Coordinates of N, CA and C in Angstrom, one line a residue:
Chain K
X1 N 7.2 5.8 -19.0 CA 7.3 5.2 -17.7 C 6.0 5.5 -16.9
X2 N 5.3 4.5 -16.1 CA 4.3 4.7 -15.5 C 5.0 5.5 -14.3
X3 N 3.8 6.4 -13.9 CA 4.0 7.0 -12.7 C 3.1 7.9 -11.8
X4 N 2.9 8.1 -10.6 CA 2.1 8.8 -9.9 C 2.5 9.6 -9.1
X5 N 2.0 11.1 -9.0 CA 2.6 12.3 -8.2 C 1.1 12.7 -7.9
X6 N 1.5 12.9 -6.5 CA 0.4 13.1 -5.4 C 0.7 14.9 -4.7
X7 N -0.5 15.1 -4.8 CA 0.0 16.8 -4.1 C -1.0 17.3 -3.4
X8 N -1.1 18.1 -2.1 CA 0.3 18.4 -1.8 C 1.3 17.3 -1.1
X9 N 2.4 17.6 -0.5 CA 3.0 16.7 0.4 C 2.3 16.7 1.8
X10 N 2.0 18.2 1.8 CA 1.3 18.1 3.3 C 0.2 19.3 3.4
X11 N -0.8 18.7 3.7 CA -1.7 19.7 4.3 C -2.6 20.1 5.2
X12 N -2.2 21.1 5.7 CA -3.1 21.2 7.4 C -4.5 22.4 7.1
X13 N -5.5 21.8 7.8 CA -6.7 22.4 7.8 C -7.5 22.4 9.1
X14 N -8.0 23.7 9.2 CA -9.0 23.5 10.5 C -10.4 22.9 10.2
X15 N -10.7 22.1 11.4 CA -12.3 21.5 11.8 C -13.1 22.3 10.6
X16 N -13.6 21.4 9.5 CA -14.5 22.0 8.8 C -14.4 22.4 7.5
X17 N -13.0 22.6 7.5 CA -12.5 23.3 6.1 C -12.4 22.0 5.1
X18 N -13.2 22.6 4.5 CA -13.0 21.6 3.2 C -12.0 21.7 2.6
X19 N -11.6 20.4 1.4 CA -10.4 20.5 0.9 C -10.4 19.3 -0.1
X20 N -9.4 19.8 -1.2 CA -9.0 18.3 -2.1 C -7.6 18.0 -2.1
X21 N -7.2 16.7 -2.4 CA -6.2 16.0 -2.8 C -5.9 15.8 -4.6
X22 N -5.0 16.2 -4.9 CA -4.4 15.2 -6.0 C -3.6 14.6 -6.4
X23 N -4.0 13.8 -7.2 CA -3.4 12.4 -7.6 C -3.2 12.6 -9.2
X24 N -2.0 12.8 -9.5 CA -1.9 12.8 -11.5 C -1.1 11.2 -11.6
X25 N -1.7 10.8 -12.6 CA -0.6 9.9 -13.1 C -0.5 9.5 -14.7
X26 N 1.0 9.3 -15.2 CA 0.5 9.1 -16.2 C 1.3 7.5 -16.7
X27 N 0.2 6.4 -16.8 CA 0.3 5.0 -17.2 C 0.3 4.5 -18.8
X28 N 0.4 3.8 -19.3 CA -0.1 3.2 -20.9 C -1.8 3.0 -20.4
X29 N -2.4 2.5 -19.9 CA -3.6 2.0 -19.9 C -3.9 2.1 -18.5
X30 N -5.2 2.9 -18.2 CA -5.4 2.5 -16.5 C -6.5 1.5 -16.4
X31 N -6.0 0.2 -15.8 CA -7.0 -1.0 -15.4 C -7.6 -0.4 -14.0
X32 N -7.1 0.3 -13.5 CA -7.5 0.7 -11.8 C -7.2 1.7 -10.6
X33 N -7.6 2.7 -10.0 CA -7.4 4.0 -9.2 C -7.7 3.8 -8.1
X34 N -6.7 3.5 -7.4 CA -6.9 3.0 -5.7 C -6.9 4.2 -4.9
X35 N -7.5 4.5 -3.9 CA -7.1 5.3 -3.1 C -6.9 4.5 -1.4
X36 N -6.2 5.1 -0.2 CA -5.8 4.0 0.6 C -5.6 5.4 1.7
X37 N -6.0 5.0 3.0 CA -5.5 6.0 4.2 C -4.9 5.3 5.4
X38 N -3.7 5.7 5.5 CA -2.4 5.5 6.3 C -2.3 6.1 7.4
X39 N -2.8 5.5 8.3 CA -2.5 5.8 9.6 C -1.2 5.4 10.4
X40 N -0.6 6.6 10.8 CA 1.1 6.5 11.8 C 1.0 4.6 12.2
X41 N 2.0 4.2 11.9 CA 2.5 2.9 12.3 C 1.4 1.7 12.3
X42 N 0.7 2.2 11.1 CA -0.3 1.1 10.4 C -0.4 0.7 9.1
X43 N -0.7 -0.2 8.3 CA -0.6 -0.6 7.1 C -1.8 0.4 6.3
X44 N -1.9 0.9 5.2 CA -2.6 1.2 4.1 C -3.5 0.5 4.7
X45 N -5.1 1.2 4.6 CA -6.5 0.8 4.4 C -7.0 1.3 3.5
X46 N -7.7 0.5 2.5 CA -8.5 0.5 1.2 C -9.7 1.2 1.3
X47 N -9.6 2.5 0.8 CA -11.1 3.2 0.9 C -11.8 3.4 -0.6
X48 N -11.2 3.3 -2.0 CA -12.1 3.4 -2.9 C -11.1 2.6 -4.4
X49 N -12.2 2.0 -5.0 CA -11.5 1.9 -6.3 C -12.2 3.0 -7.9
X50 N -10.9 3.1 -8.3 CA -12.2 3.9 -9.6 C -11.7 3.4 -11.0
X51 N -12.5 3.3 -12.1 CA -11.7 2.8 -13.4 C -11.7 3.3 -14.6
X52 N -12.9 4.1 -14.7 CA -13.2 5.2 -16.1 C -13.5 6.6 -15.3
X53 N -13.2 7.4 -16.5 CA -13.2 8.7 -16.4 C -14.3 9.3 -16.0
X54 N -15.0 10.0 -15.0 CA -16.5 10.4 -14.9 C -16.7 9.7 -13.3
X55 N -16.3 8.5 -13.2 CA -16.6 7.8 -12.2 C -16.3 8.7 -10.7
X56 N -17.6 8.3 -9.8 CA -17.5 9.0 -8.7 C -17.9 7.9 -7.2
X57 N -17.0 8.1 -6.2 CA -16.9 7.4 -5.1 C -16.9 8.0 -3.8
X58 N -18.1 7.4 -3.3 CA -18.4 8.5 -2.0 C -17.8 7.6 -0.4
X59 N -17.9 7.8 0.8 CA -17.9 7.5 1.7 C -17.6 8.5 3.3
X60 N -18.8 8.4 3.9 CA -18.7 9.6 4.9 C -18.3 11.4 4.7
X61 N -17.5 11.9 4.7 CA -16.4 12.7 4.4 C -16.1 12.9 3.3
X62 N -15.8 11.6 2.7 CA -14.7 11.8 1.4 C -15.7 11.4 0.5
X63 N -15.1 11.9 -1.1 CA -15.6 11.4 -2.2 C -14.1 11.3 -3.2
X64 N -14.2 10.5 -3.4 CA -13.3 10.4 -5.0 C -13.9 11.0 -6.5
X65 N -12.9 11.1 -7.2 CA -13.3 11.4 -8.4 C -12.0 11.0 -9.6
X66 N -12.6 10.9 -10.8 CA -11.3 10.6 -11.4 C -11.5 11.3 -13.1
X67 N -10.2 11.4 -13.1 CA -10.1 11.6 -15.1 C -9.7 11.4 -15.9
X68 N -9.4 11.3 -16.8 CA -8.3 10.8 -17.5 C -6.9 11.0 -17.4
X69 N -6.4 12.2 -16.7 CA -5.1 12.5 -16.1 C -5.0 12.4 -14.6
X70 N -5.7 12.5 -14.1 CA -5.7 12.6 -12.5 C -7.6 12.1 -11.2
X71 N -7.0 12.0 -10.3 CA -8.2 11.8 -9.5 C -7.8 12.4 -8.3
X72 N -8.8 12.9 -8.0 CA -9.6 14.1 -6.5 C -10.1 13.4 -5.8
X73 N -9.0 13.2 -4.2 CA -10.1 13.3 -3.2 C -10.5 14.2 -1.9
X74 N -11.9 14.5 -2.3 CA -12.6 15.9 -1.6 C -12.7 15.7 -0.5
X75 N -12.7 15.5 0.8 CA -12.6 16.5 2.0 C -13.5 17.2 2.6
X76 N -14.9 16.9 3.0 CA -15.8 17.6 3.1 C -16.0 18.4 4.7
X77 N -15.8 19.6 5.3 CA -16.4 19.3 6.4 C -15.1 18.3 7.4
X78 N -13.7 18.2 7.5 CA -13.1 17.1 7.8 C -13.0 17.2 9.4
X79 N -12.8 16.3 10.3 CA -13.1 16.0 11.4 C -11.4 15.7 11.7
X80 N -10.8 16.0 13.5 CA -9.7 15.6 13.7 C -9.2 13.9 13.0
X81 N -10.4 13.4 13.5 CA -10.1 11.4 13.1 C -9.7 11.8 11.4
X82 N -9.9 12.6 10.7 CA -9.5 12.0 9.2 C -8.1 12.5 8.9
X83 N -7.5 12.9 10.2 CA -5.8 13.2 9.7 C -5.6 11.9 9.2
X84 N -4.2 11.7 8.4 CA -3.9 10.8 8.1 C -2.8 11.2 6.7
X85 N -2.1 9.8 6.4 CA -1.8 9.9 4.9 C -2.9 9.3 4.2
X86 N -3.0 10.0 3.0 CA -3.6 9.5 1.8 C -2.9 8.9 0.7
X87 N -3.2 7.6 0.2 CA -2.0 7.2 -0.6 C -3.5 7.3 -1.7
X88 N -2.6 7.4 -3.4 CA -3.1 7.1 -4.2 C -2.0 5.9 -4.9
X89 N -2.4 5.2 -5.8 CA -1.9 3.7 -6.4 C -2.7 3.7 -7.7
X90 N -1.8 3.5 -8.7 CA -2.7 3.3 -9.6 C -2.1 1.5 -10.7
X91 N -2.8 0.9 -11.3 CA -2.6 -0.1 -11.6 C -2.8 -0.3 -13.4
X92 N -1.6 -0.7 -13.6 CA -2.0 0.1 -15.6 C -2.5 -1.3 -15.7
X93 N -2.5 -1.5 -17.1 CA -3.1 -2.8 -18.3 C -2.0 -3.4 -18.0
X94 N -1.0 -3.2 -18.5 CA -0.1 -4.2 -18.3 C 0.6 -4.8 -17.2
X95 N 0.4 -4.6 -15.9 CA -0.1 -5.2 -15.1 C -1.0 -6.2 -14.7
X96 N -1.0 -7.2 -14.1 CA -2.0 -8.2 -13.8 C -2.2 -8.3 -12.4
X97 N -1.1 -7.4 -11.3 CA -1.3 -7.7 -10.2 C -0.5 -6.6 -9.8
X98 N 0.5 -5.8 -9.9 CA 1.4 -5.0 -9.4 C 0.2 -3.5 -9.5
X99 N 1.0 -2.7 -8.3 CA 0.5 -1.3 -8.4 C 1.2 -0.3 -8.1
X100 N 1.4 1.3 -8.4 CA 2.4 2.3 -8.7 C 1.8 3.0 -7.3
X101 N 2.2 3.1 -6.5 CA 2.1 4.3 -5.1 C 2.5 5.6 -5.3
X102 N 1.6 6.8 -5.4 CA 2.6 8.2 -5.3 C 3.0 7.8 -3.9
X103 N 3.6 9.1 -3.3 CA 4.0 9.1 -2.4 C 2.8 9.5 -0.8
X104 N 1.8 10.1 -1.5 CA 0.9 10.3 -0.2 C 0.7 11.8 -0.1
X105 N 0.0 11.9 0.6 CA -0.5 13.2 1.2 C -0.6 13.4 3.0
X106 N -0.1 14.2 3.7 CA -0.3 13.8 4.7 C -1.2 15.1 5.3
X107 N -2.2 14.6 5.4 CA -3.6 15.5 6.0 C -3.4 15.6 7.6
X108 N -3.9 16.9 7.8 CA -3.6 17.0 9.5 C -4.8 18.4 10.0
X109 N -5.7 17.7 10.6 CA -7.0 18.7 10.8 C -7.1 19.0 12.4
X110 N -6.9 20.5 12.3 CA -6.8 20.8 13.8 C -8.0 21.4 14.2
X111 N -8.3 20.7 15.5 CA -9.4 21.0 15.6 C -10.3 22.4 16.4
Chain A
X1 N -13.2 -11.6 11.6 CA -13.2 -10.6 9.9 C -11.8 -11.5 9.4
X2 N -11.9 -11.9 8.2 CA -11.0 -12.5 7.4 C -10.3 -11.1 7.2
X3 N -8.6 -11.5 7.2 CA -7.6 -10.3 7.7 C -6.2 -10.6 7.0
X4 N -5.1 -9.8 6.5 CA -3.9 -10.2 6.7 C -3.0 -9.7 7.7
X5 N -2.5 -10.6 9.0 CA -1.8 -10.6 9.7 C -0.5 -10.4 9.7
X6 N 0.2 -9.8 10.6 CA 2.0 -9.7 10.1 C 2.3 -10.1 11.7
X7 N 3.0 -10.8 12.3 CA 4.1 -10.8 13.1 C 5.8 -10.6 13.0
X8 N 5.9 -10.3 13.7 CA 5.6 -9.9 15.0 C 5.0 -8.4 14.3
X9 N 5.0 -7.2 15.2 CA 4.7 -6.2 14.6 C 5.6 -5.3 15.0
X10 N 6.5 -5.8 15.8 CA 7.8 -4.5 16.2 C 9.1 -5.7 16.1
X11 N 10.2 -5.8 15.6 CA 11.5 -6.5 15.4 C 12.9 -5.9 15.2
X12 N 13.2 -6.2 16.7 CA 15.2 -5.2 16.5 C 15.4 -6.8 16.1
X13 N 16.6 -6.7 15.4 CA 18.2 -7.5 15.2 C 19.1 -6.7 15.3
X14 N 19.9 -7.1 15.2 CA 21.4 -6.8 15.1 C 22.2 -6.9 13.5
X15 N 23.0 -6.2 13.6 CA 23.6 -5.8 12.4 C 24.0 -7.1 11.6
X16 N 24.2 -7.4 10.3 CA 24.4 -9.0 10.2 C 23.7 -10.1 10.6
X17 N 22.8 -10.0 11.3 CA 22.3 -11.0 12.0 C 20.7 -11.5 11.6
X18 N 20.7 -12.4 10.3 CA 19.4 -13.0 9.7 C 18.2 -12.9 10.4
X19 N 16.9 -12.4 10.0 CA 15.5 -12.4 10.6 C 14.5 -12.8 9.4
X20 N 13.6 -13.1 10.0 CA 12.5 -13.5 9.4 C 11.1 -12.7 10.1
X21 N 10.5 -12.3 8.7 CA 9.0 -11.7 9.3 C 8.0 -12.7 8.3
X22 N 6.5 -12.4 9.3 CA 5.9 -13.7 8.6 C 4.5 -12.8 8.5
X23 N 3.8 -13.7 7.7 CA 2.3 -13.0 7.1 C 1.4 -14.1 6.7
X24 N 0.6 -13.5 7.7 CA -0.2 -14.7 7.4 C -2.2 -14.5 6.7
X25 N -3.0 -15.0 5.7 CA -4.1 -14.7 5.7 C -5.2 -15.1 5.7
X26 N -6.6 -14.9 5.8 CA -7.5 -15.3 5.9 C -8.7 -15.2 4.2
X27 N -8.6 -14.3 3.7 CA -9.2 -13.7 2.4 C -9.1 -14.7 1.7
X28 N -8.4 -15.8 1.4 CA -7.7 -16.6 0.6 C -7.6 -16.0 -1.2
X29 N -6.7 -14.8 -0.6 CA -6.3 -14.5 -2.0 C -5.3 -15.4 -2.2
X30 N -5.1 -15.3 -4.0 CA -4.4 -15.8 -4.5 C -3.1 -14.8 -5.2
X31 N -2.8 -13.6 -4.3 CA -1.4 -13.4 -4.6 C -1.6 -12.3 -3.6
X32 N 0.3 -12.4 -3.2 CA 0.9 -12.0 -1.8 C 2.3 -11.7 -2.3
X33 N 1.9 -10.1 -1.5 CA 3.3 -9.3 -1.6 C 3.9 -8.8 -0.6
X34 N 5.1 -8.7 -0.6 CA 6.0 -7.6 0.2 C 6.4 -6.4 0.0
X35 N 6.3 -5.2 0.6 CA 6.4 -3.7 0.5 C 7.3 -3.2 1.1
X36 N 8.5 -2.7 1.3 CA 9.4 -1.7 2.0 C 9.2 -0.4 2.5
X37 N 8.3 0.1 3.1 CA 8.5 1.2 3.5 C 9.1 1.8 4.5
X38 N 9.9 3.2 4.2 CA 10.3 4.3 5.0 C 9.7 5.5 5.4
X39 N 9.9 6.0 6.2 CA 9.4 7.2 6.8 C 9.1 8.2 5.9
X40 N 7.6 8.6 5.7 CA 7.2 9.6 4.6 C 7.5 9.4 3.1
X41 N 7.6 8.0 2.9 CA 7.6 7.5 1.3 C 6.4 6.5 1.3
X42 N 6.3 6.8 0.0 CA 5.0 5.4 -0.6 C 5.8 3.8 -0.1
X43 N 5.1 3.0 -0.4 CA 5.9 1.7 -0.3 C 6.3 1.1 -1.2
X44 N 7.7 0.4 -1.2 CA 8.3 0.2 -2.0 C 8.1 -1.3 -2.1
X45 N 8.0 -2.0 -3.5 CA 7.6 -3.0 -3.7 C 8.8 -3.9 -4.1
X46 N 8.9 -5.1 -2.9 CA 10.2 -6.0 -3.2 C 9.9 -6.8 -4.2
X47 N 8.9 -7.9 -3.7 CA 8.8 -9.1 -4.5 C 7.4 -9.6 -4.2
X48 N 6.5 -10.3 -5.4 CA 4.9 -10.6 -4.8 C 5.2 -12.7 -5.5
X49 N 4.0 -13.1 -5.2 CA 4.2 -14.4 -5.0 C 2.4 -14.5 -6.1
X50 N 2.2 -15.0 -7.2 CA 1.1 -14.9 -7.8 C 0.6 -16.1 -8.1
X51 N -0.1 -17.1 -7.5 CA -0.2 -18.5 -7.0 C 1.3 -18.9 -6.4
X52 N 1.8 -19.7 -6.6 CA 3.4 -20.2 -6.7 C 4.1 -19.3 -7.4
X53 N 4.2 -18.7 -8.2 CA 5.0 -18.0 -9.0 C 5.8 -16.5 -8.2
X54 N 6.8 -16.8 -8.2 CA 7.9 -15.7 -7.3 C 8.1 -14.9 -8.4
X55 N 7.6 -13.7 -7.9 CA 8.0 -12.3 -8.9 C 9.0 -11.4 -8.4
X56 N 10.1 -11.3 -8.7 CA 11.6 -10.7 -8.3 C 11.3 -9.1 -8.7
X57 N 11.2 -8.3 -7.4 CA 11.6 -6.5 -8.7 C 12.8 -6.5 -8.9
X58 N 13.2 -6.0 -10.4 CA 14.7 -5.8 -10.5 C 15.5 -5.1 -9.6
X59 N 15.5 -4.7 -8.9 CA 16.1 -3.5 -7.6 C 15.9 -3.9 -6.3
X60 N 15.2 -4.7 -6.2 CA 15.7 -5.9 -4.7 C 16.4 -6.3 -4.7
X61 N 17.0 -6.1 -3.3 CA 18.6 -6.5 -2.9 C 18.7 -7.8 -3.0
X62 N 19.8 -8.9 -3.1 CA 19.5 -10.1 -3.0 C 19.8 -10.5 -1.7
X63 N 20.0 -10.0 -1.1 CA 19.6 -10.5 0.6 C 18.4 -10.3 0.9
X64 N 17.5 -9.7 0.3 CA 15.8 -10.1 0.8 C 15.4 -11.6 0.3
X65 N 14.8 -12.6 0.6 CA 14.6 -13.8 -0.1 C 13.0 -13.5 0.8
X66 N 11.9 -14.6 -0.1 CA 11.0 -14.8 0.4 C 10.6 -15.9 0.4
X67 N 9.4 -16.6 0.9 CA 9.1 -18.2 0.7 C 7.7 -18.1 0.8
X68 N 6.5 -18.9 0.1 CA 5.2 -18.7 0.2 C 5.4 -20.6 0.5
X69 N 4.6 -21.2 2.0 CA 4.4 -22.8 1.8 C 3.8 -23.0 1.4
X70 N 2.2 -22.1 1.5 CA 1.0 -22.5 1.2 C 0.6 -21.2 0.9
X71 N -1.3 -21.4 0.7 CA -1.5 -19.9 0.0 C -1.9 -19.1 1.0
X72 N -2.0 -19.6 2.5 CA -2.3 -18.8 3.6 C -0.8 -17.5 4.2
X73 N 0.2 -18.4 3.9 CA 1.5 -18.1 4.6 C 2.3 -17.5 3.4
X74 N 3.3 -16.2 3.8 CA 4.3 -16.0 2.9 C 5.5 -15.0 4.3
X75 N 6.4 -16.1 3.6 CA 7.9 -15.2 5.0 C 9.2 -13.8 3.9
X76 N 9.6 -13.2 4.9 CA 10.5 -12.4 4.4 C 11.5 -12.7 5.4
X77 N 12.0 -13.2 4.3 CA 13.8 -13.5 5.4 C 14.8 -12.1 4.8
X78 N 16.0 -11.7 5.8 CA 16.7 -11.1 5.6 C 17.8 -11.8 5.8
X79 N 18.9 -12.0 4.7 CA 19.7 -12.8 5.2 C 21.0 -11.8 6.2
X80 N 21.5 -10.8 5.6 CA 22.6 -10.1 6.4 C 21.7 -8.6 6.6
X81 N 21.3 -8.3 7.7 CA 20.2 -6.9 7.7 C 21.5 -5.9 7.9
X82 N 21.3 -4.5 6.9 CA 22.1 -3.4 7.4 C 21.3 -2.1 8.3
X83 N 22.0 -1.7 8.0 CA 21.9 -0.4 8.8 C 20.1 0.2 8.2
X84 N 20.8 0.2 6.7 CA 19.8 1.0 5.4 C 18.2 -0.1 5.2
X85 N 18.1 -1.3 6.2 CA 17.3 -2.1 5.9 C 16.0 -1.8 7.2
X86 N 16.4 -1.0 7.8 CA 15.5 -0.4 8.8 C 14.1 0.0 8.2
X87 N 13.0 -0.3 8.3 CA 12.2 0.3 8.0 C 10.5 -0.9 8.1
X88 N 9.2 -0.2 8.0 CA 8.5 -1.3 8.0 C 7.8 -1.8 6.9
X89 N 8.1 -3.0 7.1 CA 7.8 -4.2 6.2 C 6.3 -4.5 6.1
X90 N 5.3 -4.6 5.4 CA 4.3 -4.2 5.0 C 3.7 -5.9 4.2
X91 N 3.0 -6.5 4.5 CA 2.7 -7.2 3.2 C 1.0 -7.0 3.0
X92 N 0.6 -7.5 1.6 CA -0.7 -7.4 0.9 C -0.9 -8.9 0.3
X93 N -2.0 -8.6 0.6 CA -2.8 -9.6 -0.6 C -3.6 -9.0 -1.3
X94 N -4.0 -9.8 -2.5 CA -5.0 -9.4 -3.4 C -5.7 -11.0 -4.2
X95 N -6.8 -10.6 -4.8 CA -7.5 -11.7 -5.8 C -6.8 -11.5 -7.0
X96 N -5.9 -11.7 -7.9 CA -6.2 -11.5 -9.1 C -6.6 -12.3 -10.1
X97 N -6.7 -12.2 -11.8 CA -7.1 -12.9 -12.1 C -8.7 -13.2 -12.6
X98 N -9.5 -12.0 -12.1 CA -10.5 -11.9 -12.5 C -10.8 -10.6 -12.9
X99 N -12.1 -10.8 -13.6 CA -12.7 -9.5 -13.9 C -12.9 -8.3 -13.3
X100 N -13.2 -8.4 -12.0 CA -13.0 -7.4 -11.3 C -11.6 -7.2 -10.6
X101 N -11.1 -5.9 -10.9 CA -9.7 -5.6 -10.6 C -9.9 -5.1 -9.1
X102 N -9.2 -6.3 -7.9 CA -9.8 -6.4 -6.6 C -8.2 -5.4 -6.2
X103 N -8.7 -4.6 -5.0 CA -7.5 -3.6 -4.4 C -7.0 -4.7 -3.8
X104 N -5.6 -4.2 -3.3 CA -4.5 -5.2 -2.3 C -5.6 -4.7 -0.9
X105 N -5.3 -5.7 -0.2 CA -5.5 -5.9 1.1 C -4.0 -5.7 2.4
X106 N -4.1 -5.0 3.1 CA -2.6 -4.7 3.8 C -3.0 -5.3 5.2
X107 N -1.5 -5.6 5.5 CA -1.7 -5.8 6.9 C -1.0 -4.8 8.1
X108 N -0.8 -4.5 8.8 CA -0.5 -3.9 9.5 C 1.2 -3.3 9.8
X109 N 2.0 -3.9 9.8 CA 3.4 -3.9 9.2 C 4.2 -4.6 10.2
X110 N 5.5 -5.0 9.9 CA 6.2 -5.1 11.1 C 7.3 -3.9 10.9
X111 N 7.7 -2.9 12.2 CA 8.5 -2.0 12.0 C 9.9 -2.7 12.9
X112 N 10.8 -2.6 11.6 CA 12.2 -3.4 11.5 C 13.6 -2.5 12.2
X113 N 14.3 -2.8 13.7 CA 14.9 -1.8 13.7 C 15.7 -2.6 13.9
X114 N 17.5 -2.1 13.5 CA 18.6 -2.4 13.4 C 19.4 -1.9 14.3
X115 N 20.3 -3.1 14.9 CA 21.0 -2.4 16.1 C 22.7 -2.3 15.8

């Protein structure tokens, strides 16, 4: 059975402290590695896609990473604005349109 | 900026008492879904719409029904809302169908409360 387990549930960090997220999942075939940040009483926003193993995705703050069992996202330096959930989603082969949500990470950076 | 919209964005009813949430887009993807989520869980996937084609999850209740008119619009009707139906309603689009495997697009939610 396809599936994604995201860890931790929750993590708090001070201004600066770096940090990572993980995402394991294990699918038949991965067509696709979403990652998504959830802000209180707002819909998922799309911050990276990944598809082979090696692949690496940057933006501000954050980078993605991914492997064959799992993908990292790193945390650089984090700022109060990047509290948040982090969702990871992944999307197998046998899918053509559906995707598997862990449950999230919920980041909370004091400043 | 080409978006997907939800209205309303906050919705009480009453116990038993049928509602409709609507979603509307601009991206002109060609497939649109609905999501269930609750407080501190991933979102839970009802049913997506893949041009015309209605995709049922086995574990949706049958009092969720959905309707897509066109490919801009897709509604979530509730026919009898319970107690346990509380929560916000989420919808996505996405492209699929091509080579590039395109992420869902979300919109904002509507958060569903039951009186």
């Amino acid at each position: 059975e396809d599936q994604v387990t995201q860890s931790p549930e929750a993590l708090r960090l001070q201004e600066g402290e770096s940090s990572s997220l993980n995402c394991s999942y294990t699918v038949s075939g991965l067509r696709g590695l979403f990652w998504y940040r959830q802000d209180p009483g707002k819909g998922p926003e799309f911050l990276f896609t990944l598809y082979s193993a090696g692949e690496e995705k940057e933006k501000e703050r954050l980078k993605a990473t991914l492997t064959k069992k799992e993908s990292f996202l790193h945390i650089t330096a984090p700022k109060p604005e990047d509290s948040a959930t982090y969702l990871c989603a992944v999307r197998p082969y046998s899918s053509a349109s559906k995707i598997i949500f862990g449950s999230g990470t919920r980041l909370s950076i004091r400043p | 900026d080409a978006m997907v919209i939800q209205n309303p964005r906050y919705q009480v009813t009453q116990f038993g008492k049928p509602v409709t949430l609507s979603c509307s887009q601009t991206l002109n993807h060609n497939v649109m879904y609905w999501y269930q989520q609750k407080s501190s869980q991933a979102p839970k996937l009802l049913f997506h719409y893949y041009d015309k084609d209605f995709n049922n999850e086995a574990d949706t209740p049958d009092n969720f029904q959905s309707r897509r008119p066109n490919t801009s619009f897709c509604f979530l009707d509730i026919r009898s809302p319970g107690l346990g139906d509380a929560a916000m309603y989420l919808c996505a689009t996405s492209r699929a169908g091509t080579e590039d495997d395109q992420p869902q697009h979300f919109g904002d939610g509507t958060r569903l409360s039951i009186l």
